[in-house]
Amino acid sequence: MTSLEMENPTEVMNNELVPVDTQPDEPMNSDMQIDNLETQIINTQTPVNNIEAQPMRRRKKKSIVWEHFTIETVGAGTRRACCNQCKQSFAYSTGSKVAGTSHLKRHIAKGTCPVVMRNQEKNQLTPCSAPSKTGTYSDTPKRRYRTASIPYFAFDPDRCRHEIARMIIMHDYPLHIVEHPGFVAFVHNLQPRFDMVSFNTVQGDCVGTYLREKQNIQKLFEGMPGRICLSLDLWSSCQTMGYMFVTGQFIDSDWKMHHKLLNVIMEPYPDSDTCFSHSVAACLSDWSMDGRLFSVAINQSLNDAAVDNLRALLSVKNPLVLNGQLLVGNCLARSLSSIVLDALTSVQEIVNKVRDSVKYVKTSDSREEKFLELKQQLQVPSAKSLDIDDQTQWNTTYEMLLAALELKEVFSCLDTSDPDYKDALSMEDWKQIETLCTYLKPLFDTANLLTTPTMPTTNTFFHEAWKIQLELARAGASDDPVTSSLTKLMQENFDKYWRSCCFVLAVAVVMDPRFKMKLVEFSFSKIYGEEAASYVKIVNEGIHELFLEYVALPLPLTLTYAEEANGMTIESEDHQGIGLSSNGLGLADFDVYIMESASQQSRSELDQYLEESLLPRVHEFDVIGWWKLNKVKYPTLSRMACDVLSIPVCTVPSASVFDTRRKEMDSYRCSLRPETVEALICAKNWLHSAAVDTALSPVKMEVPI
């Protein structure tokens, strides 16, 4: 190799000679591929015939990391990349092996470099910004990195506190989790710069989240065209105090149904006659809803004094709709659970045999395998699998009995083939289980409706209730002693629910244009026989009386109507200024005449609706959506339908529909302040419902002209 070749090495790119700059004052910028090629060129003798001796330039490196690093030679054949900001040194090349640039990109892009992080926070620049050659940072990097990486976000301690509060609320974690050593260590290793909050601080953050979410609920109330219906669910506690869960169900200005937990009120004397009325008064005051309450549903029977206190309170603060007939009702879920428990108790010995038989099979892999072999040999068509029930959830007991009933032939063979099996049921036992499952099925199907994500409107449950009432009444009068003895108690218990809620459910189904009064007449004729006409008359008169109350009400309780009313007042004052005094001109009688005429005209609105033909029955029908589309045709009746269809039939959340035991507040929450308990539980309900809002399906039919 000549001296010229030794002094001016060249790079070979695409069979061309690329000059290489050997100026020591310029950094040697290159990617991994270029460095490998450079090493090969230096160690290879390349002929340079017919090339003039001239300065050669090294190929420009393109990676953005070389704006922040300088390559330094630290030994024979060893070079390292030095960060221009923090001066940390990183491996780059050893002999012919080049380390690459990925670790250098992470150092800058992901915030490992302490100088970059300090400058980022000091200058408050956007995430992912990269430092320039002068030591400052531009808002937009010159070039996006080719490697997929998570963008760098500036550390925000306030955001971290907010997310910890949401985590505690959403997952029912104890507030003291911020003091647990394991959690504190986890957060410290995740982000050393975050100062863990104290118990008092996170308690305040959770209450702050609750207050922010409460403002969103209040905005819904401001535009609510109708009234609100409340349901009360009383929880017990280990401290003999009660916690009243007050839930509101209403239709907003967009005609969408909402089901929101409004308050969790600690009641020191849950057995007192004023417990329920106190909770209602507290809720109305907290949400400023005096005069806007339509109905109340409770989860237990009240004595006469408690009912009188509740109605007295409501008569003072709210218009007493239909003399209180819509103000107090029973919880459908609680009623069904009570009926099922009574039925299971009446055949408890047989139910225990089934449970022990299922337990015998499921607690041993060999016995379960043998059971499945017998099922296959007998060719039993059942697709159900055996599961041990949870006695706190009656639906699991029903499903266990139903599965065992379909597999009774297998259990009979197991009795003869397995001498250790001692819990065999007789044919009479299986007959009672079959009868029990037959009459538990409608209760199970009805309860399942209460667990759907979108709560059905009130009219839906009239169909379910009258069918249950009819079936149990027929079973109770059956000539079969097994059927009559088993269902008589069920029929008596459900009859109590039917008598207390029949009127409300009937009024709701009249608001369904597919049925109106026709279904009431049909179902009552099946249940009451010759006495049906008197019960139909009660519903017909009640719905007309309720409609007259809506006619007497002022304009709808919305801001828009209020502004219109104010405008009309101003206009009338202007006319009075001209001298058109109603008293002076003797127009008081005329005002009465106008009100009576409007009342008669409004009455015809209800009569017109009832006289029109029924709509076709489709599977998916949004009754609220239908009234929204017909609110111009039926302005007063649509307001009444809006309130009637939002009457709750259940006081418990969907997860508690099948509970066999009353809910009890845990000891930890009982140790917190009542305001904190309310904030944690209500905020969780609102955050969950915000993700999946209660919206009904669109109307799938044409509106009749």
XYZ file of C-alpha atoms in Angstrom:
705
model
C 0.000 0.000 0.000
C 1.428 3.411 -0.960
C 1.839 6.300 1.389
C -0.957 8.119 -0.404
C -3.251 5.190 0.208
C -2.321 5.079 3.868
C -2.950 8.808 4.400
C -6.242 8.969 2.463
C -8.297 5.849 2.952
C -11.548 5.678 1.050
C -14.974 4.032 1.488
C -16.405 1.832 -1.207
C -20.132 2.457 -1.782
C -21.877 0.896 -4.776
C -18.505 0.189 -6.442
C -17.531 3.876 -6.140
C -14.850 5.498 -4.056
C -16.269 7.890 -1.517
C -13.811 10.358 -0.044
C -13.317 10.130 3.688
C -12.721 13.193 5.771
C -10.093 12.663 8.424
C -10.360 16.071 10.045
C -10.030 15.484 13.780
C -12.262 18.404 14.792
C -15.439 16.879 13.226
C -17.166 13.972 14.937
C -17.147 10.663 13.097
C -20.909 10.227 12.607
C -21.994 6.800 11.304
C -24.614 4.084 11.764
C -23.874 0.414 12.452
C -23.774 -0.501 8.760
C -21.408 2.332 7.869
C -19.057 1.485 10.762
C -18.848 -2.154 9.678
C -18.032 -1.074 6.173
C -15.484 1.442 7.408
C -13.668 -1.239 9.396
C -13.491 -3.448 6.331
C -12.128 -0.637 4.189
C -9.400 0.318 6.658
C -8.161 -3.280 6.836
C -8.249 -3.808 3.065
C -5.725 -2.582 0.498
C -7.608 -0.832 -2.254
C -5.853 0.198 -5.470
C -6.036 3.894 -6.130
C -4.548 4.043 -9.616
C -5.430 7.154 -11.629
C -6.753 8.977 -8.576
C -5.330 12.356 -7.657
C -4.032 12.932 -4.185
C -6.815 15.084 -2.708
C -8.588 15.374 0.651
C -11.322 12.754 0.983
C -14.598 13.234 3.042
C -16.280 10.625 5.264
C -19.933 9.802 4.425
C -22.368 11.819 6.559
C -24.069 9.840 9.340
C -27.906 10.078 9.252
C -29.027 8.851 12.678
C -30.411 11.629 14.874
C -28.617 10.258 17.946
C -25.325 11.664 16.676
C -26.655 15.140 17.377
C -26.416 14.226 21.064
C -23.361 11.885 21.210
C -19.666 12.152 20.363
C -17.528 9.107 19.553
C -14.320 8.948 21.551
C -11.425 6.509 21.214
C -10.560 5.049 24.592
C -8.057 2.356 23.564
C -6.620 0.324 20.742
C -9.585 -0.551 18.493
C -12.127 0.530 21.168
C -14.451 3.489 20.853
C -17.295 4.714 23.076
C -20.193 7.134 22.571
C -20.230 10.035 25.025
C -23.501 11.921 25.753
C -23.069 15.626 25.058
C -25.492 16.476 27.890
C -24.681 14.300 30.893
C -21.237 13.051 29.687
C -22.135 9.420 30.342
C -20.174 6.945 28.248
C -21.726 4.051 26.329
C -20.264 1.121 24.401
C -19.973 1.703 20.669
C -17.314 -0.444 18.953
C -14.609 -2.942 19.869
C -12.421 -3.987 16.957
C -14.731 -4.994 14.132
C -17.820 -5.341 16.383
C -20.168 -2.352 16.545
C -22.763 -2.060 19.349
C -25.277 -0.032 17.341
C -27.424 2.926 18.416
C -30.597 1.501 20.011
C -29.352 1.980 23.562
C -28.299 5.515 22.685
C -31.797 6.323 21.419
C -33.338 5.014 24.617
C -31.028 7.211 26.657
C -32.384 10.338 24.969
C -35.914 9.451 23.849
C -37.201 7.663 26.970
C -35.986 10.141 29.535
C -33.075 8.236 31.031
C -30.718 11.163 30.604
C -31.112 13.330 33.743
C -30.082 16.524 31.949
C -32.681 15.974 29.244
C -35.346 15.374 31.892
C -34.437 18.518 33.837
C -34.408 20.656 30.732
C -37.670 19.101 29.579
C -39.431 20.087 32.806
C -37.698 23.450 33.017
C -38.602 24.549 29.521
C -42.019 22.754 29.593
C -41.565 21.451 26.092
C -43.645 18.786 24.360
C -42.974 15.068 24.890
C -40.546 13.327 22.613
C -38.570 16.526 21.947
C -34.889 16.002 21.322
C -31.953 18.246 22.329
C -30.239 20.235 19.617
C -26.493 20.702 19.109
C -26.538 23.897 21.190
C -27.987 22.147 24.212
C -31.596 23.381 23.815
C -34.573 21.369 22.664
C -36.859 21.886 19.722
C -40.601 21.322 19.901
C -40.514 18.879 16.994
C -37.730 16.386 16.367
C -36.038 16.653 13.019
C -36.640 13.009 12.350
C -38.865 10.390 13.902
C -37.068 7.330 15.193
C -37.541 4.221 13.126
C -37.787 1.928 16.139
C -41.240 1.575 17.719
C -41.134 3.012 21.237
C -43.495 4.470 23.807
C -43.407 8.275 23.657
C -41.930 10.075 26.619
C -44.412 11.922 28.806
C -43.359 14.505 31.318
C -43.839 13.361 34.901
C -47.024 14.818 36.391
C -47.466 14.112 40.122
C -50.992 15.565 40.148
C -52.033 13.179 37.404
C -50.578 10.287 39.401
C -52.595 11.289 42.454
C -55.740 11.490 40.358
C -55.187 8.006 38.944
C -54.515 6.526 42.390
C -57.838 7.955 43.593
C -59.665 6.502 40.575
C -57.981 3.129 41.137
C -59.143 3.034 44.762
C -62.697 4.018 43.797
C -63.069 1.683 40.814
C -61.746 -1.439 42.562
C -62.859 -0.893 46.178
C -59.291 -0.786 47.466
C -58.876 0.471 51.040
C -57.678 4.054 51.377
C -54.850 2.764 53.550
C -53.296 1.083 50.515
C -51.158 4.210 50.097
C -49.514 3.314 53.408
C -48.988 -0.393 52.694
C -45.223 -1.071 52.437
C -45.585 -3.306 49.390
C -47.550 -0.722 47.430
C -45.251 2.105 48.484
C -42.196 0.108 47.345
C -43.858 -0.736 44.032
C -44.652 2.922 43.274
C -41.171 4.046 44.339
C -39.507 1.600 41.966
C -41.907 2.541 39.212
C -41.346 6.288 39.610
C -38.793 7.315 42.261
C -39.696 10.993 41.944
C -43.311 10.485 43.068
C -43.872 11.309 46.734
C -46.456 8.843 48.000
C -49.555 10.562 49.344
C -50.885 10.069 52.843
C -54.211 8.604 53.927
C -55.748 12.045 54.450
C -54.528 13.265 51.070
C -55.899 10.335 49.080
C -59.167 10.598 51.015
C -59.448 14.196 49.850
C -58.574 13.189 46.284
C -61.358 10.575 46.273
C -63.880 13.098 47.560
C -62.683 15.534 44.893
C -63.308 12.917 42.195
C -66.788 12.355 43.628
C -67.584 16.082 43.545
C -66.438 16.413 39.927
C -68.586 13.497 38.842
C -71.517 14.846 40.844
C -71.517 17.998 38.720
C -72.100 15.861 35.625
C -75.139 14.226 37.241
C -76.503 17.629 38.235
C -76.317 18.756 34.608
C -78.532 15.812 33.667
C -81.083 16.908 36.269
C -81.109 20.474 34.965
C -82.380 19.351 31.569
C -84.669 16.608 32.873
C -88.141 17.189 31.333
C -90.087 15.112 33.860
C -89.773 13.868 37.413
C -87.543 11.379 39.163
C -88.328 8.031 40.761
C -86.395 6.858 43.804
C -85.646 3.388 45.109
C -84.394 2.727 48.638
C -82.219 -0.224 49.645
C -81.303 -0.526 53.324
C -78.010 -2.253 54.194
C -77.139 -3.516 57.653
C -73.748 -3.360 59.361
C -71.798 -4.955 62.176
C -72.266 -1.761 64.203
C -76.087 -2.005 64.201
C -76.242 1.072 61.986
C -77.932 1.092 58.616
C -76.809 2.512 55.282
C -79.563 3.623 52.938
C -78.723 3.380 49.219
C -80.892 5.899 47.372
C -81.026 5.358 43.597
C -82.717 7.626 41.085
C -84.265 6.518 37.803
C -85.247 9.185 35.285
C -85.351 10.143 31.607
C -83.117 12.971 30.443
C -83.723 15.669 27.832
C -82.612 13.268 25.079
C -85.208 10.719 26.230
C -82.634 8.272 27.499
C -83.181 6.271 30.676
C -80.695 6.755 33.508
C -80.232 4.682 36.649
C -77.904 6.492 39.063
C -76.948 5.913 42.680
C -77.528 9.311 44.275
C -76.793 8.932 47.998
C -75.507 6.496 50.608
C -76.870 7.780 53.903
C -75.898 6.407 57.274
C -78.976 5.768 59.419
C -78.097 5.301 63.111
C -81.556 3.838 63.856
C -82.476 1.667 60.854
C -85.495 0.124 62.607
C -87.148 3.450 63.369
C -90.346 4.627 61.701
C -88.579 7.704 60.286
C -85.604 5.931 58.692
C -86.936 5.831 55.127
C -88.575 9.260 55.204
C -85.365 10.813 56.541
C -83.344 9.340 53.662
C -85.824 10.607 51.073
C -85.780 14.098 52.597
C -81.972 14.123 52.667
C -81.786 13.083 49.000
C -84.301 15.703 47.852
C -82.434 18.403 49.744
C -79.001 17.324 48.519
C -80.020 17.362 44.853
C -82.505 20.266 45.082
C -85.384 18.192 43.725
C -88.303 19.281 45.897
C -91.489 18.958 43.863
C -89.945 16.653 41.266
C -90.400 13.259 42.914
C -92.818 10.857 41.230
C -92.573 7.501 43.021
C -90.635 5.573 45.645
C -89.829 1.860 45.723
C -88.549 0.148 48.859
C -87.050 -3.250 49.576
C -88.998 -4.272 52.645
C -92.415 -4.067 54.209
C -93.004 -1.015 56.368
C -95.348 -0.694 59.287
C -98.232 1.742 59.089
C -96.385 4.451 61.033
C -93.395 4.349 58.690
C -95.630 4.516 55.617
C -97.573 7.453 57.087
C -94.340 9.324 57.822
C -93.113 8.777 54.281
C -96.341 9.891 52.655
C -96.652 12.895 54.965
C -93.173 14.024 53.967
C -93.918 13.590 50.292
C -97.265 15.360 50.513
C -95.511 18.431 51.938
C -92.576 18.551 49.530
C -94.175 17.109 46.400
C -97.517 16.861 44.626
C -99.215 13.785 46.038
C -99.754 11.802 42.846
C -102.908 9.653 42.989
C -103.075 9.972 46.763
C -99.775 8.173 47.172
C -100.561 5.060 45.148
C -97.322 5.487 43.175
C -95.151 6.470 46.111
C -94.569 3.194 47.924
C -93.976 -0.216 46.349
C -92.071 -3.435 46.842
C -88.804 -4.513 45.255
C -89.378 -7.205 42.646
C -85.968 -8.813 43.179
C -86.453 -9.035 46.958
C -89.943 -10.454 46.516
C -88.765 -13.131 44.103
C -85.875 -14.094 46.374
C -88.200 -14.428 49.351
C -90.627 -16.630 47.397
C -87.832 -18.872 46.112
C -86.324 -19.278 49.577
C -89.687 -20.301 50.998
C -90.119 -22.841 48.211
C -86.623 -24.290 48.728
C -87.190 -24.470 52.464
C -90.402 -26.459 52.006
C -88.400 -29.258 50.308
C -85.111 -28.601 52.068
C -84.391 -32.274 52.743
C -84.677 -33.228 49.078
C -82.622 -30.209 47.971
C -79.896 -31.282 50.390
C -79.880 -34.761 48.832
C -79.354 -33.269 45.397
C -76.616 -30.998 46.697
C -74.827 -33.915 48.393
C -75.123 -36.015 45.243
C -73.584 -33.271 43.123
C -70.897 -32.752 45.721
C -70.130 -36.477 45.730
C -69.507 -36.425 41.973
C -67.691 -33.090 41.718
C -65.242 -33.542 44.593
C -63.447 -36.511 43.019
C -61.935 -36.635 39.543
C -62.362 -40.410 39.340
C -66.036 -40.257 40.339
C -66.728 -37.427 37.911
C -65.036 -39.393 35.125
C -67.120 -42.445 35.971
C -70.262 -40.288 36.022
C -69.513 -38.950 32.531
C -68.895 -42.471 31.269
C -72.299 -43.559 32.565
C -73.897 -40.537 30.913
C -72.333 -41.494 27.605
C -73.361 -45.121 27.932
C -76.945 -44.174 28.714
C -76.893 -41.608 25.912
C -78.451 -38.924 28.086
C -78.943 -35.907 25.766
C -78.468 -33.249 28.450
C -75.755 -30.701 27.720
C -75.781 -29.300 31.259
C -72.867 -29.799 33.597
C -73.049 -30.315 37.331
C -71.914 -27.513 39.613
C -72.140 -27.121 43.371
C -74.403 -24.189 44.179
C -73.628 -21.005 46.089
C -76.342 -20.809 48.719
C -76.104 -17.009 48.813
C -77.272 -16.898 45.174
C -80.549 -18.713 44.566
C -80.076 -18.857 40.786
C -77.111 -21.221 41.300
C -79.312 -23.550 43.363
C -81.987 -23.513 40.668
C -79.426 -24.294 37.945
C -77.960 -27.101 40.065
C -81.394 -28.672 40.541
C -82.224 -28.305 36.854
C -78.960 -29.958 35.760
C -79.379 -32.801 38.265
C -82.958 -33.336 37.089
C -81.838 -33.793 33.492
C -79.184 -36.258 34.682
C -81.374 -38.220 37.094
C -80.969 -41.427 35.054
C -77.217 -41.231 35.504
C -77.621 -40.765 39.247
C -79.909 -43.805 39.348
C -77.267 -45.954 37.639
C -74.589 -44.507 39.869
C -76.588 -45.798 42.825
C -76.339 -49.373 41.541
C -72.749 -49.258 40.252
C -71.062 -47.356 43.087
C -71.603 -48.822 46.596
C -70.122 -45.679 48.194
C -72.876 -43.466 46.798
C -75.390 -43.120 49.642
C -77.460 -40.070 48.639
C -79.673 -41.559 45.941
C -83.066 -39.892 45.401
C -86.310 -41.806 45.003
C -88.703 -41.308 42.105
C -90.969 -39.317 44.407
C -88.056 -37.037 45.279
C -87.297 -36.433 41.613
C -90.967 -35.625 40.979
C -90.892 -32.910 43.627
C -87.673 -31.502 42.151
C -89.327 -31.463 38.724
C -92.358 -29.621 40.076
C -90.150 -27.167 41.925
C -88.061 -26.385 38.802
C -91.208 -25.963 36.708
C -92.527 -23.161 38.907
C -89.147 -21.625 39.674
C -88.485 -21.103 35.967
C -90.786 -18.071 35.472
C -89.304 -16.492 38.597
C -85.801 -17.151 37.276
C -86.632 -15.701 33.838
C -88.151 -12.573 35.368
C -85.181 -12.028 37.671
C -82.846 -12.390 34.693
C -84.499 -9.359 33.102
C -83.297 -7.317 36.071
C -79.670 -8.242 35.348
C -79.542 -6.926 31.777
C -77.159 -3.995 31.100
C -80.057 -1.843 29.867
C -82.798 -1.853 32.484
C -86.162 -2.651 30.867
C -88.916 -0.082 31.255
C -91.693 -0.636 33.781
C -94.235 -1.873 31.237
C -92.088 -4.961 30.576
C -92.696 -6.360 34.042
C -96.495 -6.327 33.790
C -96.227 -9.216 31.334
C -93.969 -11.149 33.696
C -95.971 -10.464 36.843
C -99.439 -11.359 35.557
C -98.162 -14.608 34.025
C -96.529 -15.631 37.314
C -99.680 -14.705 39.224
C -101.836 -16.766 36.879
C -99.568 -19.834 36.835
C -99.146 -19.955 40.612
C -102.875 -19.481 41.165
C -103.644 -22.403 38.860
C -100.958 -24.562 40.485
C -102.253 -23.806 43.959
C -105.697 -25.042 42.924
C -104.326 -28.180 41.240
C -105.703 -31.624 42.085
C -102.156 -32.956 42.288
C -101.252 -32.885 46.005
C -97.523 -32.496 45.281
C -98.083 -29.500 43.014
C -100.662 -27.810 45.212
C -98.708 -28.241 48.456
C -95.475 -26.988 46.904
C -96.907 -23.955 45.106
C -99.554 -22.826 47.571
C -97.073 -20.938 49.719
C -95.394 -19.487 46.605
C -98.772 -18.281 45.349
C -99.663 -16.649 48.669
C -96.344 -14.790 48.820
C -96.469 -13.567 45.232
C -100.064 -12.487 45.667
C -98.838 -9.950 48.240
C -96.489 -8.448 45.667
C -99.186 -8.492 42.971
C -101.700 -6.645 45.151
C -99.191 -3.896 46.055
C -97.722 -3.347 42.583
C -100.467 -4.417 40.185
C -101.828 -0.904 39.701
C -98.419 0.654 38.959
C -97.518 -2.076 36.475
C -100.918 -1.841 34.781
C -100.640 1.928 34.340
C -97.187 1.421 32.821
C -98.374 -1.164 30.283
C -101.172 1.189 29.188
C -98.371 3.545 28.103
C -97.170 0.871 25.682
C -98.886 1.561 22.308
C -98.722 -2.145 21.475
C -101.068 -3.085 24.358
C -102.774 -0.088 26.037
C -105.883 -1.124 28.015
C -106.422 -4.263 25.941
C -103.766 -6.308 27.718
C -105.052 -5.135 31.098
C -108.541 -6.294 30.198
C -107.274 -9.641 28.876
C -104.949 -10.469 31.780
C -107.445 -9.394 34.458
C -110.114 -11.596 32.889
C -107.744 -14.560 33.222
C -106.834 -13.786 36.827
C -110.067 -12.391 38.313
C -112.727 -13.975 36.135
C -116.114 -12.344 36.652
C -114.634 -9.699 38.934
C -112.220 -8.498 36.259
C -114.415 -5.559 35.164
C -114.152 -3.851 38.547
C -110.357 -4.099 38.546
C -110.159 -2.815 34.955
C -112.307 0.138 35.996
C -109.866 0.989 38.800
C -106.967 1.138 36.350
C -108.942 3.116 33.774
C -110.119 5.696 36.295
C -106.674 5.907 37.867
C -104.887 6.623 34.614
C -107.444 9.326 33.704
C -107.072 10.898 37.139
C -103.305 10.874 36.793
C -103.587 12.481 33.375
C -105.757 15.284 34.779
C -103.050 16.015 37.325
C -100.563 16.456 34.477
C -103.019 18.735 32.688
C -103.186 20.906 35.811
C -99.413 21.109 36.038
C -97.650 24.185 34.588
C -95.348 23.991 31.605
C -92.713 21.223 31.685
C -90.051 21.700 34.338
C -87.198 22.609 31.987
C -85.200 25.804 31.589
C -86.542 26.351 28.088
C -90.147 26.268 29.190
C -89.325 28.435 32.183
C -87.854 31.093 29.901
C -90.945 30.939 27.697
C -93.133 31.334 30.761
C -91.133 34.377 31.881
C -91.541 35.891 28.434
C -95.289 35.426 28.609
C -95.349 37.101 32.024
C -93.499 40.122 30.743
C -95.847 40.388 27.794
C -98.900 40.250 30.026
C -97.421 42.978 32.224
C -97.023 45.161 29.155
C -100.676 44.642 28.280
C -101.656 45.542 31.817
C -99.747 48.742 31.421
C -102.005 49.601 28.504
C -104.977 49.140 30.746
C -106.240 45.647 29.827
C -106.690 44.483 33.388
C -108.435 41.137 33.615
C -110.181 42.193 36.796
C -111.250 45.486 35.361
C -112.718 43.915 32.229
C -114.344 41.006 34.040
C -112.139 38.371 32.377
C -111.697 36.185 35.434
C -114.574 33.977 34.299
C -113.010 33.900 30.850
C -109.763 32.549 32.357
C -111.717 29.772 34.054
C -113.426 28.984 30.759
C -110.074 28.758 28.987
C -108.713 26.368 31.636
C -111.795 24.156 31.419
C -111.620 24.115 27.629
C -107.944 23.204 27.748
C -108.731 20.496 30.278
C -111.394 18.988 28.046
C -109.116 19.194 25.037
C -106.285 17.530 26.977
C -108.582 14.772 28.144
C -109.294 13.941 24.549
C -105.539 13.525 24.076
C -105.617 10.472 26.354
C -108.860 9.206 24.882
C -107.521 9.612 21.362
C -104.453 7.564 22.289
C -106.539 4.786 23.837
C -108.978 4.655 20.922
C -106.304 4.335 18.243
C -105.440 0.864 17.015
C -102.597 -1.056 18.615
C -99.180 -1.033 17.048
C -97.759 -4.300 15.674
C -95.877 -6.296 18.285
C -92.196 -6.400 17.352
C -89.515 -8.119 19.398
C -87.321 -5.066 19.865
C -89.435 -2.021 20.593
C -88.239 1.156 22.294
C -91.340 2.482 23.983
C -89.568 5.617 25.230
C -88.290 6.294 21.739
C -91.851 5.996 20.428
C -93.070 8.640 22.870
C -90.164 10.873 21.905
C -91.245 10.713 18.273
C -94.873 11.381 19.241
C -94.347 14.132 21.828
C -95.725 16.747 19.445
C -98.884 14.736 18.866
C -99.283 13.928 22.591
C -97.505 16.758 24.471
C -99.118 16.160 27.874
C -99.484 12.403 27.628
C -95.845 11.995 26.572
C -94.723 13.785 29.743
C -96.844 11.442 31.831
C -95.563 8.392 29.951
C -91.986 9.576 30.511
C -92.505 9.470 34.279
C -94.614 6.321 34.443
C -92.206 4.243 32.351
C -89.272 5.204 34.599
C -90.850 3.851 37.808
C -88.306 1.353 39.209
C -89.468 -2.147 40.065
C -86.164 -3.134 41.699
C -84.170 -1.475 44.476
C -80.950 -3.504 44.253
C -78.147 -3.428 41.653
C -78.070 -6.102 38.966
C -75.288 -8.022 40.740
C -77.536 -8.491 43.805
C -80.755 -9.601 42.116
C -80.319 -13.255 43.136
C -79.005 -12.592 46.654
C -80.594 -14.605 49.428
C -79.142 -12.477 52.210
C -79.474 -8.802 52.941
C -76.426 -6.739 52.071
C -74.149 -5.723 54.915
C -71.612 -2.898 54.935
C -68.123 -4.227 55.639
C -66.305 -3.266 58.836
C -63.644 -1.225 57.013
C -66.122 1.148 55.414
C -67.994 1.418 58.679
C -64.762 2.814 60.149
C -64.684 5.659 57.601
C -66.581 8.903 57.787
C -70.105 8.653 56.329
C -69.246 11.370 53.784
C -66.245 9.356 52.584
C -68.291 6.166 52.285
C -70.874 7.991 50.196
C -68.182 9.515 47.965
C -66.451 6.176 47.324
C -69.602 4.177 46.545
C -71.416 6.812 44.478
C -68.317 7.760 42.472
C -67.747 4.109 41.579
C -71.301 3.815 40.298
C -70.936 6.970 38.189
C -67.544 6.033 36.747
C -68.791 2.598 35.715
C -72.018 3.917 34.203
C -70.092 6.610 32.314
C -68.322 3.889 30.338
C -71.517 2.003 29.528
C -74.426 4.439 29.567
C -77.944 3.081 29.921
C -79.327 3.571 26.431
C -82.232 1.746 24.860
C -82.294 0.244 21.365
C -83.500 2.425 18.490
C -87.097 2.271 17.410
C -87.562 -0.394 14.755
C -90.965 0.560 13.422
C -92.660 3.334 11.547
C -94.678 5.833 13.535
C -98.320 5.751 12.448
C -99.655 8.953 10.956
